[in-house]
Coordinates of C-alpha atoms in Angstrom, one line a residue:
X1 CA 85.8 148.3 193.4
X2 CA 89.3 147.0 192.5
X3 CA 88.0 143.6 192.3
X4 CA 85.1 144.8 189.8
X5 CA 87.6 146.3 187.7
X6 CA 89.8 143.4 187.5
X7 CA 86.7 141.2 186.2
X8 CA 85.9 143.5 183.6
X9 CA 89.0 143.7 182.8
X10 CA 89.2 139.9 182.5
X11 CA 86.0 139.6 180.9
X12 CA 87.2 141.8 177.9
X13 CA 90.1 139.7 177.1
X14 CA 88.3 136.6 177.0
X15 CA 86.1 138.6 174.3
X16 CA 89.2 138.8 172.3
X17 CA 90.0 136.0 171.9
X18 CA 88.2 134.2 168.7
X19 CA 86.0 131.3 168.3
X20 CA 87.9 130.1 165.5
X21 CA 91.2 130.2 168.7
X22 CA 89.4 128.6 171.5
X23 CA 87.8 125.7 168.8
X24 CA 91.2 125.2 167.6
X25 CA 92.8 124.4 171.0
X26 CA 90.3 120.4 170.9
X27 CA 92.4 119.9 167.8
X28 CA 95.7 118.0 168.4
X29 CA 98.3 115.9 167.6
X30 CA 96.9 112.3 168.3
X31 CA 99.2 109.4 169.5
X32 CA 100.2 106.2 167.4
X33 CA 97.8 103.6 167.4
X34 CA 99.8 99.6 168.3
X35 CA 98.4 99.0 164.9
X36 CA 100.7 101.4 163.3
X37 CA 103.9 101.2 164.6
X38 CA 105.3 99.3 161.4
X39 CA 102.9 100.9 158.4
X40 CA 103.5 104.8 157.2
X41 CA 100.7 107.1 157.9
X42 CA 100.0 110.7 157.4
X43 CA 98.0 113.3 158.9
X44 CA 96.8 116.3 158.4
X45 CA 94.2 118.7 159.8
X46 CA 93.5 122.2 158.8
X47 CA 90.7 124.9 159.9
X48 CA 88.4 124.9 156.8
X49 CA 88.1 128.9 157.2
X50 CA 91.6 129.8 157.5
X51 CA 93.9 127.0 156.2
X52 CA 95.9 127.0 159.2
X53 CA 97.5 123.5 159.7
X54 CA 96.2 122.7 163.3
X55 CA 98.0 118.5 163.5
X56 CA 99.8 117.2 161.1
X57 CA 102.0 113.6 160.9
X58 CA 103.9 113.3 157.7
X59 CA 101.7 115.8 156.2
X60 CA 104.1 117.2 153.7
X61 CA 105.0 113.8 152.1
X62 CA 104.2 112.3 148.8
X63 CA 102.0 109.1 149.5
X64 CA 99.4 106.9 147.9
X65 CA 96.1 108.4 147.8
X66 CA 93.9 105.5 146.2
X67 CA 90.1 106.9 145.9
X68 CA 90.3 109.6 147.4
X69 CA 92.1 111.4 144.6
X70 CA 88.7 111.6 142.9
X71 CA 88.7 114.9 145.5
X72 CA 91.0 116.3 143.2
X73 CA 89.0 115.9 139.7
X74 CA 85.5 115.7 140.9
X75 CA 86.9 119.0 143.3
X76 CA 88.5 120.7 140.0
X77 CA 85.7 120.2 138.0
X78 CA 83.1 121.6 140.1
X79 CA 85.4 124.9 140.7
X80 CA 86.3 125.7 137.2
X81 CA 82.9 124.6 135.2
X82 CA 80.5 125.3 138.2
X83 CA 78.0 122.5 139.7
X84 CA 75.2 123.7 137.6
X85 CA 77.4 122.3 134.6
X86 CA 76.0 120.4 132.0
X87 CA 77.5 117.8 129.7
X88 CA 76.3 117.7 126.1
X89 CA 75.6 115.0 123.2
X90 CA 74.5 115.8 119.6
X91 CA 73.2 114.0 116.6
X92 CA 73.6 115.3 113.5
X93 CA 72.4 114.6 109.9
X94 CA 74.5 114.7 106.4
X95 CA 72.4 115.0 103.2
X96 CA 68.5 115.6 103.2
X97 CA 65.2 114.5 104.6
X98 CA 62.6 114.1 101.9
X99 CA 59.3 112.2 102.5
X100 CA 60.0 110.9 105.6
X101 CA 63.9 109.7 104.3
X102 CA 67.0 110.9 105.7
X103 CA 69.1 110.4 103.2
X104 CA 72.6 110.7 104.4
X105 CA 74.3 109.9 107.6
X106 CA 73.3 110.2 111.4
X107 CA 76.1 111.4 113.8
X108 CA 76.9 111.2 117.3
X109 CA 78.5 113.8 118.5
X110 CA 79.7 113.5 122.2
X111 CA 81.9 115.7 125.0
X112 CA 82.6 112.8 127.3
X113 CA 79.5 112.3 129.1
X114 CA 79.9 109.9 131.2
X115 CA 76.7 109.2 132.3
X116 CA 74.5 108.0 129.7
X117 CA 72.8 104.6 130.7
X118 CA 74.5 104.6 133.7
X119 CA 73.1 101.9 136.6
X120 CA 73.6 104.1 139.2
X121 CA 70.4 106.3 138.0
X122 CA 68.1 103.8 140.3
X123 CA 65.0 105.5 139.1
X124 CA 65.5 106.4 135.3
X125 CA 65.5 104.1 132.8
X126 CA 69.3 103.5 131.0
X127 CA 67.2 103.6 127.3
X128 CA 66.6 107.3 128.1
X129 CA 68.6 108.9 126.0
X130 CA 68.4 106.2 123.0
X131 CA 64.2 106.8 123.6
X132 CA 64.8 110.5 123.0
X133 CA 66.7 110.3 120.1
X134 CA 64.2 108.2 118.5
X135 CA 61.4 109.9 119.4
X136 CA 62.7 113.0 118.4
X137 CA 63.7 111.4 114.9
X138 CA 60.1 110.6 114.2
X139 CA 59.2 114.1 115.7
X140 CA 61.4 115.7 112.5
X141 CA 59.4 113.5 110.2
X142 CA 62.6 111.0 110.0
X143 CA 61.2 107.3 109.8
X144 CA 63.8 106.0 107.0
X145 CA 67.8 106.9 106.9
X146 CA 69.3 105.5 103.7
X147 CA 72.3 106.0 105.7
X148 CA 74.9 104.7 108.4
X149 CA 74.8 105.5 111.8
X150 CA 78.2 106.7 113.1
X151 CA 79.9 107.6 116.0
X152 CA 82.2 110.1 116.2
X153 CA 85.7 109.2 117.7
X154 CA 88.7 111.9 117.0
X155 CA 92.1 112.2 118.7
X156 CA 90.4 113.1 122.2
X157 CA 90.0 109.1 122.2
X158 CA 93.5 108.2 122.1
X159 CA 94.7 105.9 125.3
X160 CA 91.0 106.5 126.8
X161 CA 92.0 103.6 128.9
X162 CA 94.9 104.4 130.9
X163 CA 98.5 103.5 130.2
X164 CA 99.3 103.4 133.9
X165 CA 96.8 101.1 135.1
X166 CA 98.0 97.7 135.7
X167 CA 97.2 95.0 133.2
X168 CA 95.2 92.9 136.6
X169 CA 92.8 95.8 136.3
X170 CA 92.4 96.9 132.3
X171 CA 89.7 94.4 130.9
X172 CA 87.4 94.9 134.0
X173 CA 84.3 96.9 134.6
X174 CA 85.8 99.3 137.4
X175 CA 88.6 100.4 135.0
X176 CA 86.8 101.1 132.0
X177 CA 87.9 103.7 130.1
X178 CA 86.0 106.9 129.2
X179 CA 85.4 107.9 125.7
X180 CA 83.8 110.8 124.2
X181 CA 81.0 108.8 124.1
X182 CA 80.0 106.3 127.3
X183 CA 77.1 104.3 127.3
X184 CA 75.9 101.7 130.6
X185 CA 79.1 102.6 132.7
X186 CA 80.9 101.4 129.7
X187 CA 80.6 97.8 131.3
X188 CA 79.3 94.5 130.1
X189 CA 78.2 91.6 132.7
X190 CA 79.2 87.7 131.9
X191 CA 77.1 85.4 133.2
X192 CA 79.0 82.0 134.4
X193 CA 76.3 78.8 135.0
X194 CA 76.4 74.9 135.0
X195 CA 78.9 75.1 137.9
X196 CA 81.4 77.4 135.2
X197 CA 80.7 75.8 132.1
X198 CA 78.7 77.4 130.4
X199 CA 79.0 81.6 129.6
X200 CA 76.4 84.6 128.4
X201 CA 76.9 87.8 128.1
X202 CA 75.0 91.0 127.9
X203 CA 74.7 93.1 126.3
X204 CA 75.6 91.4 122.9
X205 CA 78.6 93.6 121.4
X206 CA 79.9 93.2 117.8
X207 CA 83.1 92.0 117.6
X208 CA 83.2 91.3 121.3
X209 CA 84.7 87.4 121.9
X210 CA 85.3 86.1 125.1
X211 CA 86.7 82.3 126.2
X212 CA 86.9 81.1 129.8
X213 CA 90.4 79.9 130.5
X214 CA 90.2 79.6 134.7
X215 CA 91.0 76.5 136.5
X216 CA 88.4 74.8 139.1
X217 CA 88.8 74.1 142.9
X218 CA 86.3 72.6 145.1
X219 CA 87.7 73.9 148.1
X220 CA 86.9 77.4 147.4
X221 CA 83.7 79.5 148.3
X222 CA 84.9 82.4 146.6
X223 CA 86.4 83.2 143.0
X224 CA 89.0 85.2 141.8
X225 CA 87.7 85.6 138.0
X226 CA 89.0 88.4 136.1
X227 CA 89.1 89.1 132.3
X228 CA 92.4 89.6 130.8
X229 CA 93.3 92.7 128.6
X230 CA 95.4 90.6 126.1
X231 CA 93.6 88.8 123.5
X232 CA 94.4 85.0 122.5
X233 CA 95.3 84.2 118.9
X234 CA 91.9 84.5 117.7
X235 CA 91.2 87.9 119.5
X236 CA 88.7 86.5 122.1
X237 CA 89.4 88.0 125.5
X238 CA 90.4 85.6 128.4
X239 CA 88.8 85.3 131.3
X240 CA 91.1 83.6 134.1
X241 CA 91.0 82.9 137.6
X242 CA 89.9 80.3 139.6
X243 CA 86.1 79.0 139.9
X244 CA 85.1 77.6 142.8
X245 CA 83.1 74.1 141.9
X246 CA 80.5 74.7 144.0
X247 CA 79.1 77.9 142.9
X248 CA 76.0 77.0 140.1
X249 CA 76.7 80.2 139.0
X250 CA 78.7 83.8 138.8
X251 CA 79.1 87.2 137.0
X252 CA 81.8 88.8 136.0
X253 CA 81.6 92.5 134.7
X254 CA 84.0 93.4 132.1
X255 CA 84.9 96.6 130.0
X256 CA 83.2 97.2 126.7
X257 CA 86.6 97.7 124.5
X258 CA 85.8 100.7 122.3
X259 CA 82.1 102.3 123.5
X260 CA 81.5 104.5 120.7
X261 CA 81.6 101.6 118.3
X262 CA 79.1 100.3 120.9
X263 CA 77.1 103.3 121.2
X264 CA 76.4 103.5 117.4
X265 CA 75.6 99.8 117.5
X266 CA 73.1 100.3 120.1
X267 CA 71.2 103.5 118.5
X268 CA 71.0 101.6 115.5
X269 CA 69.2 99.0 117.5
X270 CA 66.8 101.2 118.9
X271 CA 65.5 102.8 116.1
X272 CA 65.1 99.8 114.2
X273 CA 63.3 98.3 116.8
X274 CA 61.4 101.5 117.1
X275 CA 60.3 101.8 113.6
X276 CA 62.7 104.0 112.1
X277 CA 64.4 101.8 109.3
X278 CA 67.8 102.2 108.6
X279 CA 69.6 100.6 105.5
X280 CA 73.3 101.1 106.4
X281 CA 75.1 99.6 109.0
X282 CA 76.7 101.3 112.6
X283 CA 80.7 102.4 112.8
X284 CA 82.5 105.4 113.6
X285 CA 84.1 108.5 112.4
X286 CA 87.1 110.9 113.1
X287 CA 85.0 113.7 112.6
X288 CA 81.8 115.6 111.3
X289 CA 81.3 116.3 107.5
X290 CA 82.6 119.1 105.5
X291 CA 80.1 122.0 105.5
X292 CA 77.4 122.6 108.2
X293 CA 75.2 119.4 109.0
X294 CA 72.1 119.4 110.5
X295 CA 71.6 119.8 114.3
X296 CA 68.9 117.1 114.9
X297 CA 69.2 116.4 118.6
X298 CA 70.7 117.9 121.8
X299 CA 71.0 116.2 124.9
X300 CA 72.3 117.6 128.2
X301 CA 73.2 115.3 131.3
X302 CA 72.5 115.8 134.8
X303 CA 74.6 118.5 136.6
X304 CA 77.8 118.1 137.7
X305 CA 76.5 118.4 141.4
X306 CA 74.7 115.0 140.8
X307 CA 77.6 113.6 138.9
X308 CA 79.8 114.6 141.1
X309 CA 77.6 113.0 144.3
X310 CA 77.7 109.7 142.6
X311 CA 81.3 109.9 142.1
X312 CA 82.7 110.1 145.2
X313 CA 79.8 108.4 147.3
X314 CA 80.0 104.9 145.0
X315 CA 84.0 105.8 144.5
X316 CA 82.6 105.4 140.5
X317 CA 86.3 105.2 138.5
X318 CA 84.3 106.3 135.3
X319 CA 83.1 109.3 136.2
X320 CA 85.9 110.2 138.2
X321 CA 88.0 110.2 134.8
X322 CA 85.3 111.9 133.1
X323 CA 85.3 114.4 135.3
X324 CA 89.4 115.4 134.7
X325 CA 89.0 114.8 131.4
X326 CA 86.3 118.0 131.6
X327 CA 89.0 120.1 132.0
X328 CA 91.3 119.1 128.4
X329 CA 88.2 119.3 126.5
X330 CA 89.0 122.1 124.1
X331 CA 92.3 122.5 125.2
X332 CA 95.1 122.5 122.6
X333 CA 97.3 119.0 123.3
X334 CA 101.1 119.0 123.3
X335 CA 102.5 116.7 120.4
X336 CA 101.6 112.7 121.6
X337 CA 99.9 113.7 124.4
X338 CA 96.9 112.1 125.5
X339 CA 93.6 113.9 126.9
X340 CA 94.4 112.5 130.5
X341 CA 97.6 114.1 130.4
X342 CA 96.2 117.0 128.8
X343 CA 93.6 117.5 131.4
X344 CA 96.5 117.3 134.1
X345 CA 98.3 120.2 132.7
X346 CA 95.0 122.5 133.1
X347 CA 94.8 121.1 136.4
X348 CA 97.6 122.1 137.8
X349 CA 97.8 125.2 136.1
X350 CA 94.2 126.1 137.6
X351 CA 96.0 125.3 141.1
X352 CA 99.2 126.7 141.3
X353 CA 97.3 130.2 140.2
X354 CA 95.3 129.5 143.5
X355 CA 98.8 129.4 145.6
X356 CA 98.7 125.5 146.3
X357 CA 102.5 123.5 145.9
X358 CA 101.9 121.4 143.4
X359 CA 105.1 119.8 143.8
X360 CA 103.1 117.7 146.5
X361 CA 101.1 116.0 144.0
X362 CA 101.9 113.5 141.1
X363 CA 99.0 113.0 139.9
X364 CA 98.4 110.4 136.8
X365 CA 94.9 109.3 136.4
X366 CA 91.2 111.0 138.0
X367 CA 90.2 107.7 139.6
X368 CA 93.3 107.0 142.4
X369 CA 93.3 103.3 139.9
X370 CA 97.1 104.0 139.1
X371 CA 99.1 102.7 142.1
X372 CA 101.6 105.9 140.6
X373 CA 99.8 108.2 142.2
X374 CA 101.0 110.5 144.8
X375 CA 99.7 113.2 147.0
X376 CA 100.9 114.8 150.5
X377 CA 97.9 115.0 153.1
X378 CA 98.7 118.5 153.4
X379 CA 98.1 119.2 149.7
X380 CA 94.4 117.7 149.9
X381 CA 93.4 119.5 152.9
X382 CA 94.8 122.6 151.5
X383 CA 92.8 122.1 148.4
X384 CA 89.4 121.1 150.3
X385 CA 90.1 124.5 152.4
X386 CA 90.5 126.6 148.8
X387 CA 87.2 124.9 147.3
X388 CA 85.7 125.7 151.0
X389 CA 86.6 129.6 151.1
X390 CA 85.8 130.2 147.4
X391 CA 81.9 129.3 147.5
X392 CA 80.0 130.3 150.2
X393 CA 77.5 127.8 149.9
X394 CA 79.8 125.0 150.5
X395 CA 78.6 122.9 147.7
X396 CA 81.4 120.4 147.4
X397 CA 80.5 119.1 150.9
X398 CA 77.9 118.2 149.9
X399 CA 79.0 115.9 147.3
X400 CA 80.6 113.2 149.9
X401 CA 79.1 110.5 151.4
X402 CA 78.7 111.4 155.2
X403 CA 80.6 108.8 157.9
X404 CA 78.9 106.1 159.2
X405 CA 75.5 106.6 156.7
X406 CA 76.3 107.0 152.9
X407 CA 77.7 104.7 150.7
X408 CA 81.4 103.8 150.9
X409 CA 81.0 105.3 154.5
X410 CA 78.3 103.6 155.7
X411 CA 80.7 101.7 158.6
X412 CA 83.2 103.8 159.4
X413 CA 83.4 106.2 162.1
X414 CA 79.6 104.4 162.4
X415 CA 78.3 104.8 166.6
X416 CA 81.2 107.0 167.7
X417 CA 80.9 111.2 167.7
X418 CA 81.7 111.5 164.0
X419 CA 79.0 110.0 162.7
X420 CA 77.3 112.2 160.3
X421 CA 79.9 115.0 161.1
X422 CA 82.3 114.1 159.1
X423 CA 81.5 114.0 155.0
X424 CA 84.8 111.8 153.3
X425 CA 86.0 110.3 150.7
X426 CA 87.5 106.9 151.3
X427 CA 90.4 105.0 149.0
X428 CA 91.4 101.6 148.8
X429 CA 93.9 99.2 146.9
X430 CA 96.2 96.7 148.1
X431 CA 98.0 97.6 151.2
X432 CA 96.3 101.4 151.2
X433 CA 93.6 102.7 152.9
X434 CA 92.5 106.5 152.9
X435 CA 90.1 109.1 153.8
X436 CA 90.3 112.8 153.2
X437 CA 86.8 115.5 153.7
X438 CA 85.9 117.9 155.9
X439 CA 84.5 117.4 159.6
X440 CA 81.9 119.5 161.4
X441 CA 81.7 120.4 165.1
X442 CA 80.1 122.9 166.7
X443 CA 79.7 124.7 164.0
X444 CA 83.0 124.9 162.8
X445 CA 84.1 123.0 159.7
X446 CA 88.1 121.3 159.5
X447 CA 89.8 119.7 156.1
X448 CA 91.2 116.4 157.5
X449 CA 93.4 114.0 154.9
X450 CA 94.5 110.6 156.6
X451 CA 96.9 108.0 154.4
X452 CA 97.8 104.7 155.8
X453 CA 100.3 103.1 153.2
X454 CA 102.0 99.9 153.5
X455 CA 100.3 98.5 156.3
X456 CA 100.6 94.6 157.6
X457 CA 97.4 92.7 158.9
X458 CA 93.9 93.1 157.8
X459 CA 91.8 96.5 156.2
X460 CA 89.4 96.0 158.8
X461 CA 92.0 96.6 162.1
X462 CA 94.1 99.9 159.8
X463 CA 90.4 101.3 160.1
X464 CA 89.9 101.4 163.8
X465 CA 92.7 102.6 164.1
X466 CA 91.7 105.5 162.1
X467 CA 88.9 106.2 163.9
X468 CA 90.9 106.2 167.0
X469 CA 93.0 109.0 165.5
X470 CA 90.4 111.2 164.0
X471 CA 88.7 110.7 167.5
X472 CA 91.4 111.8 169.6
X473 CA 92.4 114.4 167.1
X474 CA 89.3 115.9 167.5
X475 CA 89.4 115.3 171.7
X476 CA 86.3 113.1 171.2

């Protein structure tokens, strides 16, 4: 009888103790990979439902995050405007339409979609939204403006490429800037044949002048072609490198230089090829007319779930900056700042009232492009856990790419027991390699941030040895 009691007895405490306990006893401390005896690395490992650190390894120091900061803007964004969020783009009309004339100006009015035209939309076509404006033009009976067509450009578009990306980068297609108004990922693509003597480029921009100014080796297979942000003497943009002789032919992708002059350019285009005649000519303005113009078209882009799943599975710079900049947009600006900088303040603001240290983060840009940026592992898993808690339907997981299947995760963690359990965001730039998400296992969800910084040797050997720490963190 003794003994029976004794078992019941010991049964009971073992139902006391918690799942979330026991589950949190496979989470450790993992040991240095040879690897990384001579690079800095951080760690840190948190239970999703409680925030509890459970491992950590230099968790509470500032490092760079690369990529992965686009957790923190795409993250934001999502938790202040909601996933079922919406960006919208106007036209408006000054003057009158009589007999089929508009006669006054058309307007485009944008709040920073970045989407519009976009490549990454496999299955839609990028003239959608110049096809709708059109056809809802000749809907209203417009198929004459005796007009301009202008794009609307005010203070929000002041440094909409960022000051603290490094001149290598500004000029390129994966540091474009974003505008109040984006069109095709803000990117144009340069065709290079006849073995690098000859150049096209499309789309055709007004204004836009380019001059190849890179040497030639023949004992290259590769290139290392960029375009340079600082005009020659006759304004044409450079594009330097070298070209390797052999190659019939390569494409370099550049940044268009000011997209809403662009954008206007292009809608003119379309509804002149579409049958709507206009007599004026495309530009920009600073602002809508005096009075109350007429509200001719509204269109909305996809949700900021979709958005936001494109982000951070193609590690998209654009959108990522789009995204922060969602959060200035209507926001009064402090004398000669900027609407990144802006955005930054409501940033923190939004996460300091949630109780997170925002002395661990610097944060200068949405994308992780600025090699200025700092973060502490520990801030980003305590962030992931906060976006975790606050919606029970976990939507933000759902937004990154999954490990070893999606995107810029499709190799790592690939064949070992974290594939498809763990959904991450993954950063690189020179001599930085991160990943920071959430991990599932048996039921159970963990934030997990880990920064290698600094590191000698190639990308490829850093990453196993990530996946041996995640692996023996998690006693896998």
């Amino acid at each position: 009888m003794k003994s029976y009691t004794s078992l019941l007895v010991l049964m009971g405490l073992l139902a006391l103790v918690s799942p979330l306990e026991t589950s949190a006893q496979s989470v450790k401390n993992p040991s240095e990979p040879e690897a990384f005896r001579e690079v800095f690395w951080g760690l840190s490992i948190r239970d999703a439902e409680t925030g509890e650190e459970l491992a950590g390894h230099n968790a509470h120091t500032l490092m760079t995050p690369a990529s992965t900061m686009k957790l923190v803007s795409t993250g934001t964004a999502l938790s202040s405007l909601g996933a079922a969020h919406r960006i919208k783009t106007q036209i408006f009309a000054s003057g009158e339409i009589k007999g089929g004339t508009l006669f006054g100006n058309l307007y485009i009015l944008g709040d920073g979609d970045f989407s519009i035209g976009s490549r990454y939309f496999w299955d839609q076509d990028p003239e959608r939204f110049f096809n709708r404006v059109r056809s809802d033009l000749k809907n209203a009976g417009i198929t004459r403006i005796q007009g301009d067509i202008l794009s609307v450009s005010g203070a929000g578009d002041f440094q909409a490429v960022s000051p603290r990306w490094t001149a290598y980068d500004i000029s390129n297609h994966y540091a474009a800037g974003c505008f109040s108004l984006n069109l095709f990922d803000n990117a144009y693509t340069v065709t290079l044949s006849r073995h690098g003597k000859s150049l096209s480029v499309k789309p055709e921009i007004n204004g836009l002048k380019l001059k190849a100014a890179y040497g030639f080796s023949d004992s290259r297979s590769s290139d290392s072609l960029y375009i340079s942000p600082f005009p020659d003497a006759d304004g044409a943009y450079l594009i330097t490198g070298v070209y390797p002789t052999k190659a019939a032919t390569r494409t370099v992708r550049g940044a268009i230089p000011d997209p809403p002059a662009y954008f206007a350019q292009h809608l003119l285009e379309c509804l002149t090829s579409g049958g709507i005649e206009v007599t004026g000519s495309s530009g920009k303005a600073t602002g809508l007319p005096e009075g109350i113009p007429m509200a001719l078209v509204t269109y909305e882009s996809p949700t900021l779930f979709d958005l936001a799943k494109i982000t951070n599975t193609y590690s998209h710079n654009l959108f990522a900056e789009g995204f922060l900049k969602l959060l200035g947009r209507g926001r009064m600006s402090l004398p000669g700042h900027n609407l990144t900088q802006t955005s930054l303040m409501a940033l923190y603001d939004f996460w300091t009232q949630r109780g997170l240290d925002t002395r661990e983060l610097e944060m200068l840009d949405g994308s992780g492009l600025s090699p200025e940026n700092r973060v502490t592992p520990a801030f980003l898993t305590a962030m992931l856990g906060k976006i975790y808690r606050e919606d029970p339907s976990h939507t933000f997981m759902q937004v990154l790419p999954r490990a070893g299947k999606d995107g810029t995760l499709t190799i790592f963690l690939k064949n070992t027991p974290l594939e498809g359990k763990a959904r991450l965001k993954s950063g690189t730039i020179r001599n930085v390699v991160t990943y920071a998400g959430y991990v599932t296992l048996g039921g159970k969800t963990y934030t997990v941030a880990l920064f290698v910084n600094n590191y000698y040797g190639t990308a490829s050997s850093i990453r196993k040895g990530m996946e041996r720490i995640l692996l023996e963190a998690f006693s896998l």
